[in-house]
PDB file of C-alpha atoms in Angstrom:
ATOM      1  CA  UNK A   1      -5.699  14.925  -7.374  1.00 85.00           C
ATOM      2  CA  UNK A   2      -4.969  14.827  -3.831  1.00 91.00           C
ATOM      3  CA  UNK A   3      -1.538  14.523  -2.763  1.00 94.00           C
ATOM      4  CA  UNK A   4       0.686  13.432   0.559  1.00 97.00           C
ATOM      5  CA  UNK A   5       4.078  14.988   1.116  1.00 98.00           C
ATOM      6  CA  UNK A   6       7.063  13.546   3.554  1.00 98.00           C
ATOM      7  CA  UNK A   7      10.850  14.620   3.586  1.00 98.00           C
ATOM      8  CA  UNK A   8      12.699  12.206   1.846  1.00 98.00           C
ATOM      9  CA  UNK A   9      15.227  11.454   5.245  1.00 97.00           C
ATOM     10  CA  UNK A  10      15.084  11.439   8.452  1.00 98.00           C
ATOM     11  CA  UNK A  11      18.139  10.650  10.938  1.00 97.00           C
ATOM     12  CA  UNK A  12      17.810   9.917  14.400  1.00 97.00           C
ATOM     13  CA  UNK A  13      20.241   8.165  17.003  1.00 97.00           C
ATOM     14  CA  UNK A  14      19.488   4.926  18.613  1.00 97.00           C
ATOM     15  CA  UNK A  15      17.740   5.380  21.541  1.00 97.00           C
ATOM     16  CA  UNK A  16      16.231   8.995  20.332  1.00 97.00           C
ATOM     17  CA  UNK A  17      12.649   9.800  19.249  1.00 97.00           C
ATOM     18  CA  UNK A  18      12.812  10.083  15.077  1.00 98.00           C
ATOM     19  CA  UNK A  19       9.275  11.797  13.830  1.00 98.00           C
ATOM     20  CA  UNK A  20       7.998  11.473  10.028  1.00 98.00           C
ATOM     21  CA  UNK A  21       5.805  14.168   8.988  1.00 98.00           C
ATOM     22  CA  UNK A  22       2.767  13.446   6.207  1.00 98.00           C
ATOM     23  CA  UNK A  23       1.345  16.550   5.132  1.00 98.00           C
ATOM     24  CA  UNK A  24      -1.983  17.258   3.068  1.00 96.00           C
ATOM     25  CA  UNK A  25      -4.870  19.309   2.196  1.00 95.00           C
ATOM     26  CA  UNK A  26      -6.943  18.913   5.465  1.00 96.00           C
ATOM     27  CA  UNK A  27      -5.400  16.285   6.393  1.00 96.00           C
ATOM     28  CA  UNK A  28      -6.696  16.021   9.629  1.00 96.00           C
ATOM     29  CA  UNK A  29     -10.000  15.634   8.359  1.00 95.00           C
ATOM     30  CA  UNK A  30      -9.251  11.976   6.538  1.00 95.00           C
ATOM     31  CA  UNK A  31      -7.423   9.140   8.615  1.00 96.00           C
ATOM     32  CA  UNK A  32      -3.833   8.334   7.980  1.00 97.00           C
ATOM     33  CA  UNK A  33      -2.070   5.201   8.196  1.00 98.00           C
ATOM     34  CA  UNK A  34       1.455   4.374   8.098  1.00 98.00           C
ATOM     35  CA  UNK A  35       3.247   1.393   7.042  1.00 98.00           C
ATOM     36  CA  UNK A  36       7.105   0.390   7.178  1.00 98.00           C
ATOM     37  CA  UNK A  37       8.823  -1.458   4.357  1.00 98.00           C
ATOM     38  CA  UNK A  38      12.292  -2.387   4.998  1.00 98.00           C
ATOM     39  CA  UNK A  39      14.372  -3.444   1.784  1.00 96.00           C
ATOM     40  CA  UNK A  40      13.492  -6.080  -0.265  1.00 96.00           C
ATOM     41  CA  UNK A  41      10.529  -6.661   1.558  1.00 98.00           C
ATOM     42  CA  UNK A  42       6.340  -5.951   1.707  1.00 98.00           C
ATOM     43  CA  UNK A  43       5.217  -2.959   3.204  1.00 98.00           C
ATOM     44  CA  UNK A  44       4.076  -3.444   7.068  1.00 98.00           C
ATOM     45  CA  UNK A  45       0.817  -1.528   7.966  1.00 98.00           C
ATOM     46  CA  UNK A  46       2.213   0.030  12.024  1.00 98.00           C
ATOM     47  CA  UNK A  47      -0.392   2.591  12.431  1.00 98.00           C
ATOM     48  CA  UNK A  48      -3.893   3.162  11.209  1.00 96.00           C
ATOM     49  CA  UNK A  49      -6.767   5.365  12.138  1.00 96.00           C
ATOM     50  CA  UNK A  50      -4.389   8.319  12.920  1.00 97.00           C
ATOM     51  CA  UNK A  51      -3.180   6.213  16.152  1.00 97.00           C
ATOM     52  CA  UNK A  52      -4.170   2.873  16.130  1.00 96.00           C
ATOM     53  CA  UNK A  53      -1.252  -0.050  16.094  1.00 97.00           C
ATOM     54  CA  UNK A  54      -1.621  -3.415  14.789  1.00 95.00           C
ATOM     55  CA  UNK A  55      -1.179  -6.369  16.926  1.00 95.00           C
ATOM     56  CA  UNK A  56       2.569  -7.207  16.893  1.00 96.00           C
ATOM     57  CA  UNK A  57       3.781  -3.555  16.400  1.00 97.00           C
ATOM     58  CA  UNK A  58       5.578  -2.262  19.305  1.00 97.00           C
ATOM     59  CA  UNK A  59       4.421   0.296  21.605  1.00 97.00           C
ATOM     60  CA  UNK A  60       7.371   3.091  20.633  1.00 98.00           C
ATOM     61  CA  UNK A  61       5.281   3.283  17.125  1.00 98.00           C
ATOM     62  CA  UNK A  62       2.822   5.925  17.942  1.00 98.00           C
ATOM     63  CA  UNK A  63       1.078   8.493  15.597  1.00 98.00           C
ATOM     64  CA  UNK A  64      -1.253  11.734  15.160  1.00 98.00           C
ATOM     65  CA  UNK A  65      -2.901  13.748  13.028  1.00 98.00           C
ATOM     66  CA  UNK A  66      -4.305  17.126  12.666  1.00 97.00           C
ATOM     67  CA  UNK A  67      -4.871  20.288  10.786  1.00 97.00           C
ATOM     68  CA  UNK A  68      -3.111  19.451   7.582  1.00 97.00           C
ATOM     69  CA  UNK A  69       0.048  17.020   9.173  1.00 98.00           C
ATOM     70  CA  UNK A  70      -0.279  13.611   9.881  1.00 98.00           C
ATOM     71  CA  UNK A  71       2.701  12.193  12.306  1.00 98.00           C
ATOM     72  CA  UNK A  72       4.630   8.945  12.916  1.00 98.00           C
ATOM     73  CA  UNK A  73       6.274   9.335  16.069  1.00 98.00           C
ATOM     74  CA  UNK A  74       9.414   6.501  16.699  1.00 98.00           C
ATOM     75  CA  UNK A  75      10.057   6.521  20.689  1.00 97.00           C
ATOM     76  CA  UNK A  76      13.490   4.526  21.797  1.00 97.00           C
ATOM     77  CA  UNK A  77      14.184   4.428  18.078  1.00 97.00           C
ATOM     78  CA  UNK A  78      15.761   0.807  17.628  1.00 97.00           C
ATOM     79  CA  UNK A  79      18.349  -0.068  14.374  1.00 97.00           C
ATOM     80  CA  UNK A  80      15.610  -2.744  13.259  1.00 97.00           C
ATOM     81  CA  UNK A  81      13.463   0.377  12.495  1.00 98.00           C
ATOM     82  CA  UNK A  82      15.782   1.614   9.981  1.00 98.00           C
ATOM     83  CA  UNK A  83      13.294   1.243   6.618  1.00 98.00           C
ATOM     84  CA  UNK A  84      11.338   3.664   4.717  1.00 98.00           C
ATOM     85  CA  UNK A  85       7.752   4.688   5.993  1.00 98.00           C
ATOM     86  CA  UNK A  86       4.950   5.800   4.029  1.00 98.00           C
ATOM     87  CA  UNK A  87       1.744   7.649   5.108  1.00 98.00           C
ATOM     88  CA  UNK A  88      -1.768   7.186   3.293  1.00 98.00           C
ATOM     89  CA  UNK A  89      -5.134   8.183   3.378  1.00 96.00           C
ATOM     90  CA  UNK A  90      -8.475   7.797   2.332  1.00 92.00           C
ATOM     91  CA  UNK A  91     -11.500   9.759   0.982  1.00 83.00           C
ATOM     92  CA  UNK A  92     -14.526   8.703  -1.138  1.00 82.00           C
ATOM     93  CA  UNK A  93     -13.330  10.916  -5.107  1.00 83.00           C
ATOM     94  CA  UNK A  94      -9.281  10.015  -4.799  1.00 77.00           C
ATOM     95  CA  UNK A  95      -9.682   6.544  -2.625  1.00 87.00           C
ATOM     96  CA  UNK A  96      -6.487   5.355  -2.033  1.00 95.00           C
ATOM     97  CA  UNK A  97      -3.064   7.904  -1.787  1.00 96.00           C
ATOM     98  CA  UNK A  98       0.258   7.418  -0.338  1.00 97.00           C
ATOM     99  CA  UNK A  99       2.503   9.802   0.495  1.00 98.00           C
ATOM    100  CA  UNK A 100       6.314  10.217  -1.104  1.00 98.00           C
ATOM    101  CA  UNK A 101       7.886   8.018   1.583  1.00 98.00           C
ATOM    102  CA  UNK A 102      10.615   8.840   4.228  1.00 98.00           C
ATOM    103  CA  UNK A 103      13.925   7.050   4.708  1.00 98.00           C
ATOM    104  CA  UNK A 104      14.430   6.497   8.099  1.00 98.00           C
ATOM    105  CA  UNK A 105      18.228   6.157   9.322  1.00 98.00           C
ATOM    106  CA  UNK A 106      19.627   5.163  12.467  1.00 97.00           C
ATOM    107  CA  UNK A 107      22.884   6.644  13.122  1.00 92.00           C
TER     108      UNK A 107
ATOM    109  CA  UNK B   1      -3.106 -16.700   9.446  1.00 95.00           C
ATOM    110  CA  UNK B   2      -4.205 -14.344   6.527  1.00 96.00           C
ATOM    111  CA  UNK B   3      -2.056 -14.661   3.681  1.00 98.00           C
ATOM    112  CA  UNK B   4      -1.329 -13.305   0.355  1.00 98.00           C
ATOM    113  CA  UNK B   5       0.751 -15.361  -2.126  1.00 98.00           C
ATOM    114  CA  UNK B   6       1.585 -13.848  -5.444  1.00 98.00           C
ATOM    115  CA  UNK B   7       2.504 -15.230  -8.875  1.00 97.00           C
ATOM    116  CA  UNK B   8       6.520 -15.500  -9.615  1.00 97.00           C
ATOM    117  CA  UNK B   9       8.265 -12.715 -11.431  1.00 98.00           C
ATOM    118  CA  UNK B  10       7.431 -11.784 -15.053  1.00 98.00           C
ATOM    119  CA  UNK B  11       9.669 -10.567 -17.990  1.00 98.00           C
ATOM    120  CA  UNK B  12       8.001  -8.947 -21.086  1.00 98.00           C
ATOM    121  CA  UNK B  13       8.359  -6.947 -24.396  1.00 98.00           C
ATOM    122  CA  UNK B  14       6.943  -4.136 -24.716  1.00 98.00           C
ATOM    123  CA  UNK B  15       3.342  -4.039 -25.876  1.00 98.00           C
ATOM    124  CA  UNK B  16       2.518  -7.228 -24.024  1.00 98.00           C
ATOM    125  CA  UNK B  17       0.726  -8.473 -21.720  1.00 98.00           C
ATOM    126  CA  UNK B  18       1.012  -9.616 -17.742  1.00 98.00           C
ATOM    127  CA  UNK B  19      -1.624 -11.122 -15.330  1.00 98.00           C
ATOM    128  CA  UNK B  20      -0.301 -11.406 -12.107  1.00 98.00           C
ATOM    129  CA  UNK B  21      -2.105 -13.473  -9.685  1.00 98.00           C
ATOM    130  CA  UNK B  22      -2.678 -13.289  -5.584  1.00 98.00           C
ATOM    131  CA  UNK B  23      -3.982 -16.240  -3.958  1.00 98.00           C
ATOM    132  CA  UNK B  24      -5.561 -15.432  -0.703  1.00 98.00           C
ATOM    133  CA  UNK B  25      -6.039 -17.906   1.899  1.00 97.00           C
ATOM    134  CA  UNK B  26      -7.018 -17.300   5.973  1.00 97.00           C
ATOM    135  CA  UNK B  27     -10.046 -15.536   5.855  1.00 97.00           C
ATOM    136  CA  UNK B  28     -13.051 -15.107   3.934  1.00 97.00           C
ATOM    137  CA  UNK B  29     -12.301 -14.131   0.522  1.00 97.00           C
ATOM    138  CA  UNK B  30     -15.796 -12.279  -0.242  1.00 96.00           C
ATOM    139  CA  UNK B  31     -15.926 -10.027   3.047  1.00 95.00           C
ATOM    140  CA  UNK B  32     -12.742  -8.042   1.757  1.00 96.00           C
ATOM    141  CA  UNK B  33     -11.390  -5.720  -0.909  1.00 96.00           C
ATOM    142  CA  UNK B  34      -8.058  -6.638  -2.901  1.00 98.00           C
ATOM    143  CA  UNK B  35      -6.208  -3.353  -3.965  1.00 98.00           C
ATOM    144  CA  UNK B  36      -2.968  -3.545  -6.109  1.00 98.00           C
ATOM    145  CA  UNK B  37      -0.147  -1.271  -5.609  1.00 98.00           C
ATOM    146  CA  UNK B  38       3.299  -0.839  -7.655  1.00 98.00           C
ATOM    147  CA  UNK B  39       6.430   0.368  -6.919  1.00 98.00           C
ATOM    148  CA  UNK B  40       8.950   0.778  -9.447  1.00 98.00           C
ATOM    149  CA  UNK B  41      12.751   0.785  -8.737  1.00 97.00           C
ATOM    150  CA  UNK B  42      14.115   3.406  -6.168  1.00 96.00           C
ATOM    151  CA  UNK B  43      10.611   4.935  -6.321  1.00 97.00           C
ATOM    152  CA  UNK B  44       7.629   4.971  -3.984  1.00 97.00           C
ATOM    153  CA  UNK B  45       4.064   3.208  -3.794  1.00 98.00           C
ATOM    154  CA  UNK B  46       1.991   3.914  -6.370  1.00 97.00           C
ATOM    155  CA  UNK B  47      -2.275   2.816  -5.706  1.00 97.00           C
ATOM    156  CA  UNK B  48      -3.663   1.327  -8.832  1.00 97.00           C
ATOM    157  CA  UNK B  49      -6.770   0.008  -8.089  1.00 97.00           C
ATOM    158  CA  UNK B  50      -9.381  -2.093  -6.435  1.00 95.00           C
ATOM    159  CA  UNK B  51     -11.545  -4.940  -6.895  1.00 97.00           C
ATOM    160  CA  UNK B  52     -14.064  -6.244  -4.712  1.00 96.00           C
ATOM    161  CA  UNK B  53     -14.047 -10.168  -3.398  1.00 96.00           C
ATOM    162  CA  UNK B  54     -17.834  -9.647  -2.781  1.00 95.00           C
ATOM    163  CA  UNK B  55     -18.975  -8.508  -6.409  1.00 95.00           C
ATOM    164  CA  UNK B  56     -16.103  -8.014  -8.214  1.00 95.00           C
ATOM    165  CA  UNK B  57     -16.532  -4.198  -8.673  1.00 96.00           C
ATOM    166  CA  UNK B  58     -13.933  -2.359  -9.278  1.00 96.00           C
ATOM    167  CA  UNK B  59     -12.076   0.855  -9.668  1.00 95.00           C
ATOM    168  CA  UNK B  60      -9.341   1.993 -11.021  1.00 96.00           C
ATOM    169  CA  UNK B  61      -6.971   4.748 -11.278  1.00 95.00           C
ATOM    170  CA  UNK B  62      -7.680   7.156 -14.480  1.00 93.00           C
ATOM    171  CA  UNK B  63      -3.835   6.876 -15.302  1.00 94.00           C
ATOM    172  CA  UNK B  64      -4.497   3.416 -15.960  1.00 95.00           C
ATOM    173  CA  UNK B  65      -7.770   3.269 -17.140  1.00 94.00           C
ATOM    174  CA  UNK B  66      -8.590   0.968 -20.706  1.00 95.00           C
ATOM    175  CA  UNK B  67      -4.831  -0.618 -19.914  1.00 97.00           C
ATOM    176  CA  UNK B  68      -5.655  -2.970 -16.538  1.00 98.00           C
ATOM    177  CA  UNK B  69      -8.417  -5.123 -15.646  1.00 98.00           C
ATOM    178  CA  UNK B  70      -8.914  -6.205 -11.608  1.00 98.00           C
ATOM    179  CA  UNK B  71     -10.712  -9.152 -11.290  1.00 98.00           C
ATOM    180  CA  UNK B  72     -11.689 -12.444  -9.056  1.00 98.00           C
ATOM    181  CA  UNK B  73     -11.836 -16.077  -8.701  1.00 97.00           C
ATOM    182  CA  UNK B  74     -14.352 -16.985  -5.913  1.00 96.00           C
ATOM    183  CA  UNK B  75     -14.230 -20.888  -6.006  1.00 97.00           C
ATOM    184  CA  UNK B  76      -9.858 -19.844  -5.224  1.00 97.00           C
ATOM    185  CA  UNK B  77     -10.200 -17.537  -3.360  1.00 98.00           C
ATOM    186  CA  UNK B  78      -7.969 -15.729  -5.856  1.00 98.00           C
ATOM    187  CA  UNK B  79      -7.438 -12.385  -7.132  1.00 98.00           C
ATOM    188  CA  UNK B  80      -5.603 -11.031 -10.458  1.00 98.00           C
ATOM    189  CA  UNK B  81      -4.262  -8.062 -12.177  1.00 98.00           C
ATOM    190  CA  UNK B  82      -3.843  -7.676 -15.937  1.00 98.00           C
ATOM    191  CA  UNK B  83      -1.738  -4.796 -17.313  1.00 98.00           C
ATOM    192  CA  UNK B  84      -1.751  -4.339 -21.233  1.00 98.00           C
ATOM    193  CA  UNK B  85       0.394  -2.558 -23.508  1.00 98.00           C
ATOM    194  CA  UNK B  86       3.118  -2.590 -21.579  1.00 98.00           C
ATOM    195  CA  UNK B  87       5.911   0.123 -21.379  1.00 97.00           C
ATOM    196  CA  UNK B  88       9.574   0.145 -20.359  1.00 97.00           C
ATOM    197  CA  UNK B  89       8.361   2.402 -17.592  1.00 97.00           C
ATOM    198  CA  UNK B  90       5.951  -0.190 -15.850  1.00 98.00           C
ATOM    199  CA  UNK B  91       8.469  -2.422 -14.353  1.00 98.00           C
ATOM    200  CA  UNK B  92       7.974  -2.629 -10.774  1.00 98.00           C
ATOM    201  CA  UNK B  93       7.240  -4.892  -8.253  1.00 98.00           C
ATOM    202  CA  UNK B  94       3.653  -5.074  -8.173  1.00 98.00           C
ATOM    203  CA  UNK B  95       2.119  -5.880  -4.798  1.00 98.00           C
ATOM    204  CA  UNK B  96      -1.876  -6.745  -3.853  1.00 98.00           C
ATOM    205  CA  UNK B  97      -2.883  -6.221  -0.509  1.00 98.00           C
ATOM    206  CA  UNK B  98      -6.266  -6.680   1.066  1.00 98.00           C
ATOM    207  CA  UNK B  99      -8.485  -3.809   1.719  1.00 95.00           C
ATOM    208  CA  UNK B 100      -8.941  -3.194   5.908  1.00 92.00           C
ATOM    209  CA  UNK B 101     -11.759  -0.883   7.256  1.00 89.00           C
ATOM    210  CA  UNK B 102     -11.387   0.248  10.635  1.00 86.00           C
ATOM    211  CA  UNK B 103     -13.613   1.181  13.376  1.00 88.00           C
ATOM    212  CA  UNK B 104     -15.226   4.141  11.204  1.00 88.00           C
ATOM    213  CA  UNK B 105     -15.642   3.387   7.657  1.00 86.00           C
ATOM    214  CA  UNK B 106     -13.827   6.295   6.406  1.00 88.00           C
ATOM    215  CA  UNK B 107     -10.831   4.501   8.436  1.00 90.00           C
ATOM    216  CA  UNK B 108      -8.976   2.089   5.452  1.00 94.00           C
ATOM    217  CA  UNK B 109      -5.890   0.465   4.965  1.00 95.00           C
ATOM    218  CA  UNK B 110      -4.134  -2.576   4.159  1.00 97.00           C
ATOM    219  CA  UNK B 111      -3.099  -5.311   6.028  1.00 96.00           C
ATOM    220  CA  UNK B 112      -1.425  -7.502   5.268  1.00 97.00           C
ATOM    221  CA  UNK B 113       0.526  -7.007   1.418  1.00 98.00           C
ATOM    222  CA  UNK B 114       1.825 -10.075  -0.702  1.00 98.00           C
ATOM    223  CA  UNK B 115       5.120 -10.884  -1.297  1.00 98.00           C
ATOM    224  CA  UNK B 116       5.313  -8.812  -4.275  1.00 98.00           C
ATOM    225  CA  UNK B 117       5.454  -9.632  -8.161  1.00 98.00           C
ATOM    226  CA  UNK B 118       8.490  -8.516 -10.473  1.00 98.00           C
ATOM    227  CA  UNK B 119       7.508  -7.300 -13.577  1.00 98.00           C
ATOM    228  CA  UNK B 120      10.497  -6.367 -16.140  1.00 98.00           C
ATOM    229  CA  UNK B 121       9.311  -4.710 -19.374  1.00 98.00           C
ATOM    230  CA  UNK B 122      12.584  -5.012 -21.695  1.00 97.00           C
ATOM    231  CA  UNK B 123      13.163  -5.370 -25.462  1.00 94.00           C
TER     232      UNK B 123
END
């Protein structure tokens, strides 16, 4: 089955650029989506299509994706964006498959 | 706005039984997927499955196969997720969240979740 890996923690200090890494067999070849899910709560969907962002999610949410690494990128990282993030992706034999999250801390 | 709104929280024996339920309300109910995801405690999100709001088709994941049945309430605009034979090891919040295809449609997501459903398997 097809799997998505992330580090389990990332720190970053306010004001700094904090990047989340989602890797993956060819990665690059599916699109990747990322969603933030602070505790106690839903999950947020803040990118899709490799670097697409929702209505409402602010600009310093951006994202890539190629080869076999998909990437959140958090510019002018804020303390509200302290949560965890997830990655997923989506092909036509495994459908639907997140990646092993990323806590995101903001020193 | 599109929302989600989920059943209240379930506690069960082992070897029972849970239907959780996701009313959807918003949008139109048959031009959109419903997928449930789970998330035990401490862990990450786990896809189970989808069922279609058009059909009802489904699919599910093999590791759950013959134990959960996806299905749909048109006339509600409702969705719901049965788990049988339940195990200490399937409490989690269980979450649905409708099915979004982008501008390609190998492009899909989900936007936006439901509030979430906690399900406690305990003797």
């Amino acid at each position: 089955s097809y799997e998505l890996t992330q580090p389990p923690s990332v720190s970053v200090s306010p004001g700094q650029t904090a990047s989340i890494t989602c890797s993956g067999d060819k990665l690059g070849d599916k699109y990747a989506s990322w969603y933030q899910q602070k505790p106690g709560q839903s999950p947020v969907l803040v990118i899709y299509q490799d670097t697409k962002r929702p209505s409402g999610i602010p600009e310093r949410f951006s994202g890539s994706n190629s080869g076999n690494t998909a990437t959140l990128t958090i510019s002018g990282t804020q303390a509200m964006d302290e949560a965890d993030y997830y990655c997923q992706a989506w092909d036509s034999s495994s459908l639907y498959v997140f990646g092993t999250g990323t806590k995101v801390t903001v020193l | 706005q599109v929302q989600l709104v989920q059943s209240g929280a379930e506690v069960k024996r082992p070897g029972a039984s849970v239907k959780v339920s996701c009313k959807a309300s918003g949008y139109t109910f048959t031009s959109y997927g419903i997928s449930w995801v789970r998330q035990a405690p401490g862990q990450g999100l786990e896809w189970m499955g989808w069922v279609s709001g058009y059909n009802g088709n489904t699919k599910y994941v093999q590791k759950f196969q013959g134990r959960v049945t996806m299905t749909t309430d048109t006339s509600t605009a409702t969705a719901y997720m049965e788990l049988r034979s339940l195990r200490s090891d399937d409490t989690a919040v269980y979450y649905c969240a409708r099915e979004q295809v982008g501008t390609v449609t190998t492009s899909r997501m989900f936007d936006p979740w439901g509030q979430g459903t906690l399900v406690t398997v305990s003797s």
